[in-house]
Coordinates of C-alpha atoms in Angstrom, one line a residue:
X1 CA 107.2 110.2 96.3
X2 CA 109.6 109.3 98.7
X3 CA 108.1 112.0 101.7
X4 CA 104.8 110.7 100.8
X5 CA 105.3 106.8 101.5
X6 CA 107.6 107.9 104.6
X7 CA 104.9 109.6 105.9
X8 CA 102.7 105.9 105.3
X9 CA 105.1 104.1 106.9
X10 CA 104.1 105.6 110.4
X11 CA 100.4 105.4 110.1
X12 CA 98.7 102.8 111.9
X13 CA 96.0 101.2 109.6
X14 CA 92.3 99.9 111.0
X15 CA 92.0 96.6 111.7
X16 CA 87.9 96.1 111.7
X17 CA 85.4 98.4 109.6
X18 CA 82.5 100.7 111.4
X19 CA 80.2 98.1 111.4
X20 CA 80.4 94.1 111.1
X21 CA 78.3 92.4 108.2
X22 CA 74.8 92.2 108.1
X23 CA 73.5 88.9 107.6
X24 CA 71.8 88.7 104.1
X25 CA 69.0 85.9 105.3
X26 CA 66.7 83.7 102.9
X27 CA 67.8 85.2 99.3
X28 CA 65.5 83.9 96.0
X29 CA 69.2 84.1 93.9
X30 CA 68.2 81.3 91.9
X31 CA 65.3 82.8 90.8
X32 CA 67.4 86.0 89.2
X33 CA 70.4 83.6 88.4
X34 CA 68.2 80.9 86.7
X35 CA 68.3 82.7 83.4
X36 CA 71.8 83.2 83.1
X37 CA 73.3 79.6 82.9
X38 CA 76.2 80.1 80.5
X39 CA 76.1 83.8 80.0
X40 CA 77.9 86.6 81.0
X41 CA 76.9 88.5 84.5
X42 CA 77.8 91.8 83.9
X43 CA 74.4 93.1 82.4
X44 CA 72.7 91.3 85.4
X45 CA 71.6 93.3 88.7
X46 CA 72.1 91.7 91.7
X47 CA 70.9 92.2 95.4
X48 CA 74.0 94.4 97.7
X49 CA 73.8 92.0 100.3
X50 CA 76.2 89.4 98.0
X51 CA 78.5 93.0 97.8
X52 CA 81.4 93.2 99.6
X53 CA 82.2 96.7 100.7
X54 CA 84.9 97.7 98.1
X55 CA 85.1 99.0 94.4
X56 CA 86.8 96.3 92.1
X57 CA 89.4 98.8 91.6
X58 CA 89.8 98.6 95.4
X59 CA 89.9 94.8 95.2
X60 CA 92.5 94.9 91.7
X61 CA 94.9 97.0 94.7
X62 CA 95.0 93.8 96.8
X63 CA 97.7 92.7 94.4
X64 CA 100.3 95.0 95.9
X65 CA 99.7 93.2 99.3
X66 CA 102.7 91.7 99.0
X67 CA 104.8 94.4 97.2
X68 CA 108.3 93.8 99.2
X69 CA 108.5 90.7 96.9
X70 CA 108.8 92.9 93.7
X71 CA 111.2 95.2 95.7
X72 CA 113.2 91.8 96.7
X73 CA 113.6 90.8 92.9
X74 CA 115.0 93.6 92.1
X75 CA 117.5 93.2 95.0
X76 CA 119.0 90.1 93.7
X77 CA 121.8 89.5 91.1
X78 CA 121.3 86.4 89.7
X79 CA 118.3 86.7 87.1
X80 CA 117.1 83.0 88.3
X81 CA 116.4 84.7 91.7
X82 CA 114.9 87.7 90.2
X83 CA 112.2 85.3 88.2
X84 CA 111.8 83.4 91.7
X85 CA 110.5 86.9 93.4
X86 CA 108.4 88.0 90.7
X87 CA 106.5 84.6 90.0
X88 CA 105.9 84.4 94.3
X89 CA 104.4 88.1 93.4
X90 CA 102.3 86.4 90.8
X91 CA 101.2 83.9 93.4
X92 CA 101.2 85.8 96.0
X93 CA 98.4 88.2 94.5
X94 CA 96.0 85.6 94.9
X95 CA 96.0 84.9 98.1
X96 CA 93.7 87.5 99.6
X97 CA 90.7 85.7 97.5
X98 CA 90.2 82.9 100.0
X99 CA 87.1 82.8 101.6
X100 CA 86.0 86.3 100.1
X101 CA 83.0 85.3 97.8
X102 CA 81.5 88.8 98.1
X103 CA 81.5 90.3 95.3
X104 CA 83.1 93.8 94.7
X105 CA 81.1 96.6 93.9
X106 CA 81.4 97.5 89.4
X107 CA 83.3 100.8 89.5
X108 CA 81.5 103.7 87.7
X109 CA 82.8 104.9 84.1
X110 CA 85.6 107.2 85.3
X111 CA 85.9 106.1 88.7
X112 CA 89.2 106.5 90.3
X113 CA 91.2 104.7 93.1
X114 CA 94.8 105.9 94.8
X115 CA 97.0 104.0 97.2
X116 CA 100.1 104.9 98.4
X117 CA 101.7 102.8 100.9
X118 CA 105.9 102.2 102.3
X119 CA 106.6 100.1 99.1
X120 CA 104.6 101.4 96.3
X121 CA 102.0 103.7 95.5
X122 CA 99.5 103.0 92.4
X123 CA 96.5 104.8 90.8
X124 CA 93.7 102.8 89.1
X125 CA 90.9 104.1 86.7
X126 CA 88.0 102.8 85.3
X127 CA 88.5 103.3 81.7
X128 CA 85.7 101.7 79.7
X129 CA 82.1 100.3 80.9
X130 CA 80.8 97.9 77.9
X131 CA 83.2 95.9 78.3
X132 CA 83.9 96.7 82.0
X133 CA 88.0 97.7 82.0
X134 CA 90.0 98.1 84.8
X135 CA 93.4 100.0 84.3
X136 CA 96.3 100.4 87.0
X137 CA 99.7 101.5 87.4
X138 CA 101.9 101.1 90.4
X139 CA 105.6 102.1 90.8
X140 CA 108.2 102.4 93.6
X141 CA 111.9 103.2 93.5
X142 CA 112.8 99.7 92.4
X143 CA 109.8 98.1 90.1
X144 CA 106.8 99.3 87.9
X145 CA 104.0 96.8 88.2
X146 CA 100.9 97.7 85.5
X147 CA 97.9 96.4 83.4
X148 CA 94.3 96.3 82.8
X149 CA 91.7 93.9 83.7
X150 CA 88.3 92.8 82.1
X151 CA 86.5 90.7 84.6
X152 CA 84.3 87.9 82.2
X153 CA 81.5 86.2 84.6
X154 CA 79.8 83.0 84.2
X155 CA 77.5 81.3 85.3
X156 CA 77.4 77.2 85.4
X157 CA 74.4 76.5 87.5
X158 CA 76.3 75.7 90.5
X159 CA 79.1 78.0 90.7
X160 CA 80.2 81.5 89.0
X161 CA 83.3 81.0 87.1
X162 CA 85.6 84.7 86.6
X163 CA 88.2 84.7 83.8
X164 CA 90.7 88.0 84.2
X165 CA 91.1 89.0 81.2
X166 CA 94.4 90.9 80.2
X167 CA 98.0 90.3 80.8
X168 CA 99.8 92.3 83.9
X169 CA 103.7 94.0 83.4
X170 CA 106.2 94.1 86.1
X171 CA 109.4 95.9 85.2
X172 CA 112.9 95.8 86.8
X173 CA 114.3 98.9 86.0
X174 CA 117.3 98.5 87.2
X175 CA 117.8 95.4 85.2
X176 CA 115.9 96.9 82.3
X177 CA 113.7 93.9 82.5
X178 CA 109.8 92.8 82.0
X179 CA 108.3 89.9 82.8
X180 CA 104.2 89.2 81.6
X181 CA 101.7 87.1 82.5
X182 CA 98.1 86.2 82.4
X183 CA 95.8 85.3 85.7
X184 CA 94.0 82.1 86.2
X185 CA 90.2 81.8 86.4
X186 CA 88.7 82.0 89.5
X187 CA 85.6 79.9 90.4
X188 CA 83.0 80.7 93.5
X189 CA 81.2 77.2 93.9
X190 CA 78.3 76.4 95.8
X191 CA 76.4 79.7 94.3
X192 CA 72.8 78.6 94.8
X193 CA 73.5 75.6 98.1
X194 CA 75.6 75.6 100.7
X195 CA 78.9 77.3 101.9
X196 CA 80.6 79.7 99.3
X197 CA 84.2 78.0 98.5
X198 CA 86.9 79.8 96.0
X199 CA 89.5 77.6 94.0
X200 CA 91.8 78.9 91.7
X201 CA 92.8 76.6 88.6
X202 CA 94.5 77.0 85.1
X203 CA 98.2 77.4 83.7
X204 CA 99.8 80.6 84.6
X205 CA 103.2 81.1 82.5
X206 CA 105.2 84.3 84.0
X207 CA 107.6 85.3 81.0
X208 CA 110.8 87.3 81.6
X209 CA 111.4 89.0 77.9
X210 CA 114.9 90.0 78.4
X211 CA 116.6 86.6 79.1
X212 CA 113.4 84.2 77.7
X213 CA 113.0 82.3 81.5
X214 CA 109.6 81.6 82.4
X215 CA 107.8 80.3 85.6
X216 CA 105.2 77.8 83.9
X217 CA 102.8 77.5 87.2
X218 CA 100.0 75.2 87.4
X219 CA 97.4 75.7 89.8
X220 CA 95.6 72.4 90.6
X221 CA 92.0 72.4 90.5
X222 CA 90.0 70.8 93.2
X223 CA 87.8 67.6 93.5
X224 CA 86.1 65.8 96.1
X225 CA 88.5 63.0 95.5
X226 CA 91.8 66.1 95.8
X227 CA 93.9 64.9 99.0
X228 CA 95.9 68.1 98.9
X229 CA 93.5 71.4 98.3
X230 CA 94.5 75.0 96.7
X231 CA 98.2 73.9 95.1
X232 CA 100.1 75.3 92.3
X233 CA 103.7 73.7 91.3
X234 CA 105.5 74.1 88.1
X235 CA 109.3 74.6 87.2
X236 CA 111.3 77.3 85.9
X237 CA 112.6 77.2 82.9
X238 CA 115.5 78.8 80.2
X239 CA 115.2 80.0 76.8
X240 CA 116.1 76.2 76.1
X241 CA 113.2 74.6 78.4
X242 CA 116.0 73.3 80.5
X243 CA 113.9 72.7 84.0
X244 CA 116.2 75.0 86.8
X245 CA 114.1 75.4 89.2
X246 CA 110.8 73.1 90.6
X247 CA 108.5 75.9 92.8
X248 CA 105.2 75.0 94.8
X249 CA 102.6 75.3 97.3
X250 CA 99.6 76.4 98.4
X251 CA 97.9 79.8 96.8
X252 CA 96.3 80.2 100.0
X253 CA 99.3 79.7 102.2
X254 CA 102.6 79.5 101.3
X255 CA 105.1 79.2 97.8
X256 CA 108.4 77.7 98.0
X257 CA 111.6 76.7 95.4
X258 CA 113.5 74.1 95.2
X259 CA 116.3 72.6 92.9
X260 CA 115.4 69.8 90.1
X261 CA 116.9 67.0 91.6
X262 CA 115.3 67.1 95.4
X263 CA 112.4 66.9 93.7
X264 CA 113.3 64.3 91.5
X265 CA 114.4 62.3 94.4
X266 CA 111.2 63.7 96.8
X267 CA 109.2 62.5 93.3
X268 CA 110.4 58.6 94.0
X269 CA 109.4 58.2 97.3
X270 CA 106.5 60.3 97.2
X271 CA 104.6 59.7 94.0
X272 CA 101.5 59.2 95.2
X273 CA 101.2 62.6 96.5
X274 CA 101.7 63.7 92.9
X275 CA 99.1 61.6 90.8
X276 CA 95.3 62.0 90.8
X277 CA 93.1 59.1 92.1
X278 CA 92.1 57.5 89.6
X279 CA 89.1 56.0 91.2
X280 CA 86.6 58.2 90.4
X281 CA 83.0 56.9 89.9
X282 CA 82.0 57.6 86.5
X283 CA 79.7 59.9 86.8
X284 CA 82.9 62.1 88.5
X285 CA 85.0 62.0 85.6
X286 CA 82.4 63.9 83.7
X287 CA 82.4 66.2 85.9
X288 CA 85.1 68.3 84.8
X289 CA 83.6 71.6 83.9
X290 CA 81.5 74.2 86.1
X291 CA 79.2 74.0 83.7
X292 CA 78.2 70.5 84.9
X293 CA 74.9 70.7 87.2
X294 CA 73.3 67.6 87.4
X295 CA 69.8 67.8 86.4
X296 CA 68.5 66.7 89.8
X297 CA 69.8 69.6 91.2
X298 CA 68.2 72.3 88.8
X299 CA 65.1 70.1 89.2
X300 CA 64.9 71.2 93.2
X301 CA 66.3 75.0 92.7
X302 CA 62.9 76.5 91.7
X303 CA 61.9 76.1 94.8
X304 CA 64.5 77.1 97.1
X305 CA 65.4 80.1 99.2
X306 CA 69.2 79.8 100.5
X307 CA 71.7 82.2 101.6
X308 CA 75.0 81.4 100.6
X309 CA 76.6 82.2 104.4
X310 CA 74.4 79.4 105.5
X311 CA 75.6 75.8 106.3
X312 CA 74.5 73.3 103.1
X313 CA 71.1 71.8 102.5
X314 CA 71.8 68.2 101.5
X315 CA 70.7 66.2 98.4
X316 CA 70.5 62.5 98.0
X317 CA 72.2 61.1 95.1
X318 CA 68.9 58.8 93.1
X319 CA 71.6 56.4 91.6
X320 CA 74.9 55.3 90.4
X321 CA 77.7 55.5 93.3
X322 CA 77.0 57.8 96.3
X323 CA 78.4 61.6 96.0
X324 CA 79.3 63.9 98.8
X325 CA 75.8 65.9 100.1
X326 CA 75.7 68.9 97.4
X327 CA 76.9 72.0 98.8
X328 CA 79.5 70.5 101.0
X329 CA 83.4 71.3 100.8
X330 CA 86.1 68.4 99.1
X331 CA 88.0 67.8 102.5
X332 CA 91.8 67.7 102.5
X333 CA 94.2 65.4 103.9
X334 CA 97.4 66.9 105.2
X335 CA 99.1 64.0 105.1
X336 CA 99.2 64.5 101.3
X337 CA 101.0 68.0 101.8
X338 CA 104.6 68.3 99.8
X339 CA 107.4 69.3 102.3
X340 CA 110.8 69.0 99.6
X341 CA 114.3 69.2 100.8
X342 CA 116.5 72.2 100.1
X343 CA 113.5 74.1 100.0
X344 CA 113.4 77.7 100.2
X345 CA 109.8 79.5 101.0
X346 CA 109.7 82.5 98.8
X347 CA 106.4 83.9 100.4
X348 CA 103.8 83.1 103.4
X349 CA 100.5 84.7 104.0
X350 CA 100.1 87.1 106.6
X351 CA 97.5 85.8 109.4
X352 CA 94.3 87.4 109.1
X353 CA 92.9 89.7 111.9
X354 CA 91.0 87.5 114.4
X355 CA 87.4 89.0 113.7
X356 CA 88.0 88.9 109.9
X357 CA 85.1 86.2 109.7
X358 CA 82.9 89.4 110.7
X359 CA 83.7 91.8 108.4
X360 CA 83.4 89.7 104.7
X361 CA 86.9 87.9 106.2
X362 CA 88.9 90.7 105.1
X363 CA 92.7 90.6 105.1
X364 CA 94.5 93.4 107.1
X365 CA 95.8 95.3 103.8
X366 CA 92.0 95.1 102.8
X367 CA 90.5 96.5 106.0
X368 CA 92.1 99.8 105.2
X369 CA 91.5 100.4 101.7
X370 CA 88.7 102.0 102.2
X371 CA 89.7 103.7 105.8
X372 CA 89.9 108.1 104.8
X373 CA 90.4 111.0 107.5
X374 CA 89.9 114.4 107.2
X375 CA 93.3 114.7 105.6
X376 CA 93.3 112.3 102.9
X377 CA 89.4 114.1 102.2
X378 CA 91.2 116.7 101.2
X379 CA 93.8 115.8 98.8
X380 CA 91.8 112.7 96.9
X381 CA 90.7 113.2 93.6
X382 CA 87.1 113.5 93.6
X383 CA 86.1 110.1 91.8
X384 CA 88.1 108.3 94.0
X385 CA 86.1 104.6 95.4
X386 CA 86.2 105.6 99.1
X387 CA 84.0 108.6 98.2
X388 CA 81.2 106.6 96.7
X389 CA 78.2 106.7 99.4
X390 CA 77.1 103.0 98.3
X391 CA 79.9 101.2 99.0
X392 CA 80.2 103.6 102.2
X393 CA 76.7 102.8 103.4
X394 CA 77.3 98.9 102.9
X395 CA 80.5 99.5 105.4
X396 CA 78.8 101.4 108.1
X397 CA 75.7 98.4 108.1
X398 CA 73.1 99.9 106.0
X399 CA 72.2 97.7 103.6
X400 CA 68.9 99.3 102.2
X401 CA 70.9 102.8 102.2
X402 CA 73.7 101.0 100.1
X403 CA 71.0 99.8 97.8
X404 CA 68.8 103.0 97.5
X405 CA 72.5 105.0 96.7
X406 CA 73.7 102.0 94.5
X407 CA 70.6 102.1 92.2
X408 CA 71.2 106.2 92.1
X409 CA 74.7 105.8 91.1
X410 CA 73.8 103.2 88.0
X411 CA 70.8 105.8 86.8
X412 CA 73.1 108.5 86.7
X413 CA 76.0 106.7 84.9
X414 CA 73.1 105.8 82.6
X415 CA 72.2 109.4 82.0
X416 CA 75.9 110.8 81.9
X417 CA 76.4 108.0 78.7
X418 CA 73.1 108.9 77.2
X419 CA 74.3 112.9 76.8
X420 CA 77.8 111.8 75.8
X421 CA 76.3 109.7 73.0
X422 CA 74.2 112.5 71.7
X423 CA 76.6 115.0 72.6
X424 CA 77.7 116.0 68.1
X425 CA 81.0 118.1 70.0
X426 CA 84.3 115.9 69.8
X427 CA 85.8 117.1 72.7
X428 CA 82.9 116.4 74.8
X429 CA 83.1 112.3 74.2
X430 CA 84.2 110.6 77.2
X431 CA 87.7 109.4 77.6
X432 CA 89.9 108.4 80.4
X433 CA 91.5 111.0 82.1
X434 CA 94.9 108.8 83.3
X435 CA 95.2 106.0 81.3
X436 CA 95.1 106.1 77.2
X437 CA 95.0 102.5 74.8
X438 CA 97.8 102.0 73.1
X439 CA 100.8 98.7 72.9
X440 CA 102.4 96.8 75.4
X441 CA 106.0 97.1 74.2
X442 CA 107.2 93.9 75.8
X443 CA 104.3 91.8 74.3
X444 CA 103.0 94.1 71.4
X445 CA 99.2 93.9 72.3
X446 CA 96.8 96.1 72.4
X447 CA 97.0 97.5 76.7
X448 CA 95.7 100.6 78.5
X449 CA 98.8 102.7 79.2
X450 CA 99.3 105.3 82.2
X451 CA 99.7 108.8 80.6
X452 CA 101.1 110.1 83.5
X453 CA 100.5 113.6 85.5
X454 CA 97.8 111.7 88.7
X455 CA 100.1 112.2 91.4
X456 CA 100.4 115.8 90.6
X457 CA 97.0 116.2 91.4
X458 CA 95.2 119.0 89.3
X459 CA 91.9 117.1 89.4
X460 CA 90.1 120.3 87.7
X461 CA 87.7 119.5 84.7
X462 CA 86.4 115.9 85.9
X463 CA 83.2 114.9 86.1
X464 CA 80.6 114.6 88.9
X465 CA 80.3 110.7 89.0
X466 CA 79.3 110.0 92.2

């Protein structure tokens, strides 16, 4: 393992993708979304130009962006320090999803995806279709990071909400520890007017088993009446819900620590910066699920064909106090920024590449996850993502290609189910080739476990997916 991410450290990685994105124009997606309000989208087909081009197993990999945090937790003595890394990690993991509202393609029953990189490697699998499931396991010489996902998608009308299903396991090794936690929902707002926006929002509770500490983090959800977009603040705490540390920022930018009492003091002379406005106009302070779509709005969708990479179409408010145009963007006001004394920044994003806003505003680490050469050809295992010719066609530009090899892919994981289901043989039912179900030992729940043997790479006996 140790050759092999050497060998990574000296690559140089692509920094733009063969071809930029192809503008999806005037889109009907109301008129195959309009049926869905409150249901689940993972039965529903839906056109490749809202596609990003990467496999959600690809996309599940941009966790380990930020992998040198996990290594730096390990580094440190003091198990206070050790929580600090991992819950930046947790953070941290986030932050690529900011202005990326494509959507990844749905891996294919069996599909595989492999990264190694300096800091880690890690080896995903698709390991169950209805419900879709998501399985990975990464390791390194100083943590093991693994877990399943099972992507739930709603949605409200105005705006897609995705709950992440499934709890994630780093282990410290070294300090025989584990710490658990769950993700936040995500939701993509402005789905049928307007600009695509991303929040994250919900309580996020990172636990360390061994010594019972846990980063309780809350990330803020956003309003038009929010001064400060995109935070997340919370306080670490003991076994005894003793506060030790306060931690905050932005999910998008930056996450730093502090101790209880400079914020405490920070608190008294900067309150306002901490409480909601509490003028909100009534109608507002309904308004505090996705599902909320007023009825004027719904009223005017039949009959609209928007894009969502187009500037907003506006719509006039017919009473009560006067909203923001729909489709617009709640504006923030630095001034309402926290900047705490004694502060220590745990983690910053990296600056994107300057022509990320033509290529589906990847980050760097994404750019490349899909990047193979002759060599890499021919060592992957053969149901690896950057192999399928769908998400490969969307890359290069060719939308229609990407849709004509997109539709194959879905008939023949149709047919491949239909002979396993009639298929009498045991031995011929499908299962996962990498990951088997079984319990989490640190939180005794039911989790897809690596079985091991991937990296030794006898690939023999898989099935033709692609």
């Amino acid at each position: 393992m140790a050759a092999s991410m050497a060998a990574n450290s000296q690559r140089q990685y692509r920094t733009r993708l063969p071809a930029a994105q192809i503008p999806t124009g005037d889109i009907s997606l109301w008129s195959i979304l309009k049926n869905a309000i409150g249901k689940e989208l993972s039965k529903i087909t839906m056109p490749v130009g809202f596609n990003e081009p990467l496999s959600f197993l690809q996309r599940m990999t941009e966790y380990m962006e930020y992998a040198h945090l996990l290594r730096l937790a390990s580094e440190q003595d003091d198990p206070i320090a050790r929580m600090q890394y991992v819950a930046a990690f947790a953070v941290s993991a986030l932050g690529s999803n900011w202005e990326r509202p494509g959507k990844p393609f749905n891996p294919l029953l069996g599909e595989t995806f492999e990264l190694e990189r300096p800091e880690f490697r890690i080896i995903c699998e698709q390991v169950s279709h209805h419900p879709p499931v998501s399985a990975f396991h990464a390791d390194s010489e100083n943590f093991v990071f693994h877990g399943s996902i099972h992507p739930k998608l709603k949605f409200w009308g105005k705006s897609v909400e995705i709950q992440p299903k499934g709890t994630v396991t780093v282990e410290l090794p070294k300090w025989k520890e584990a710490y658990t936690w769950n993700n936040v929902s995500c939701c993509v707002h402005n789905i049928i007017v307007g600009k695509l926006w991303i929040e994250q929002y919900g309580t996020m509770e990172v636990v360390n088993h061994s010594t019972g500490h846990r980063a309780i983090l809350e990330f803020k959800s956003a309003s038009w009446f929010s001064k400060d977009l995109h935070r997340v603040e919370g306080f670490i705490v003991d076994k005894d819900k003793k506060k030790i540390k306060f931690m905050y920022g932005k999910w998008t930018e930056i996450f730093r620590v502090t101790d209880p009492q400079s914020y405490e003091d920070y608190l008294k002379e900067n309150a306002h910066k901490f409480r909601s406005d509490d003028k909100k106009s009534k109608s507002d302070k309904s308004d505090n699920s996705p599902a909320h779509t007023p009825r004027r709005v719904l009223a005017k969708l039949n009959s609209l064909k928007v894009s969502p990479f187009r500037a907003s179409v506006s719509t006039d408010t017919d009473d009560g106090p006067e909203e923001p145009p729909e489709g617009d963007i709640p504006a923030s006001d630095s001034t309402f920024s926290i900047d705490i004394p004694n502060s220590v920044t745990l983690w910053e994003a990296d600056q994107r590449p300057e022509n990320s806003t033509d290529y589906y505003n990847f980050t760097r680490f994404a750019m490349a996850l899909n990047e193979m050469d002759d060599d890499m050809r021919a060592k992957l295992c053969p149901t690896d993502s950057r192999l399928r010719p769908d998400i490969r066609k969307l890359e290069e530009g060719d939308v229609d290609g990407a849709a004509t090899e997109k539709t194959r892919l879905e008939e023949k994981q149709r047919g491949r189910k239909a002979r396993k289901d009639k298929s009498s043989k045991k031995e011929e039912k499908w299962k996962p080739r990498w990951f088997a179900l079984g319990t989490n030992p640190h939180t005794n729940q039911e989790d897809w476990l690596y079985q091991g043997g991937y990296w030794d790479r006898n690939f023999s006996q898989l099935e033709d997916i692609f």
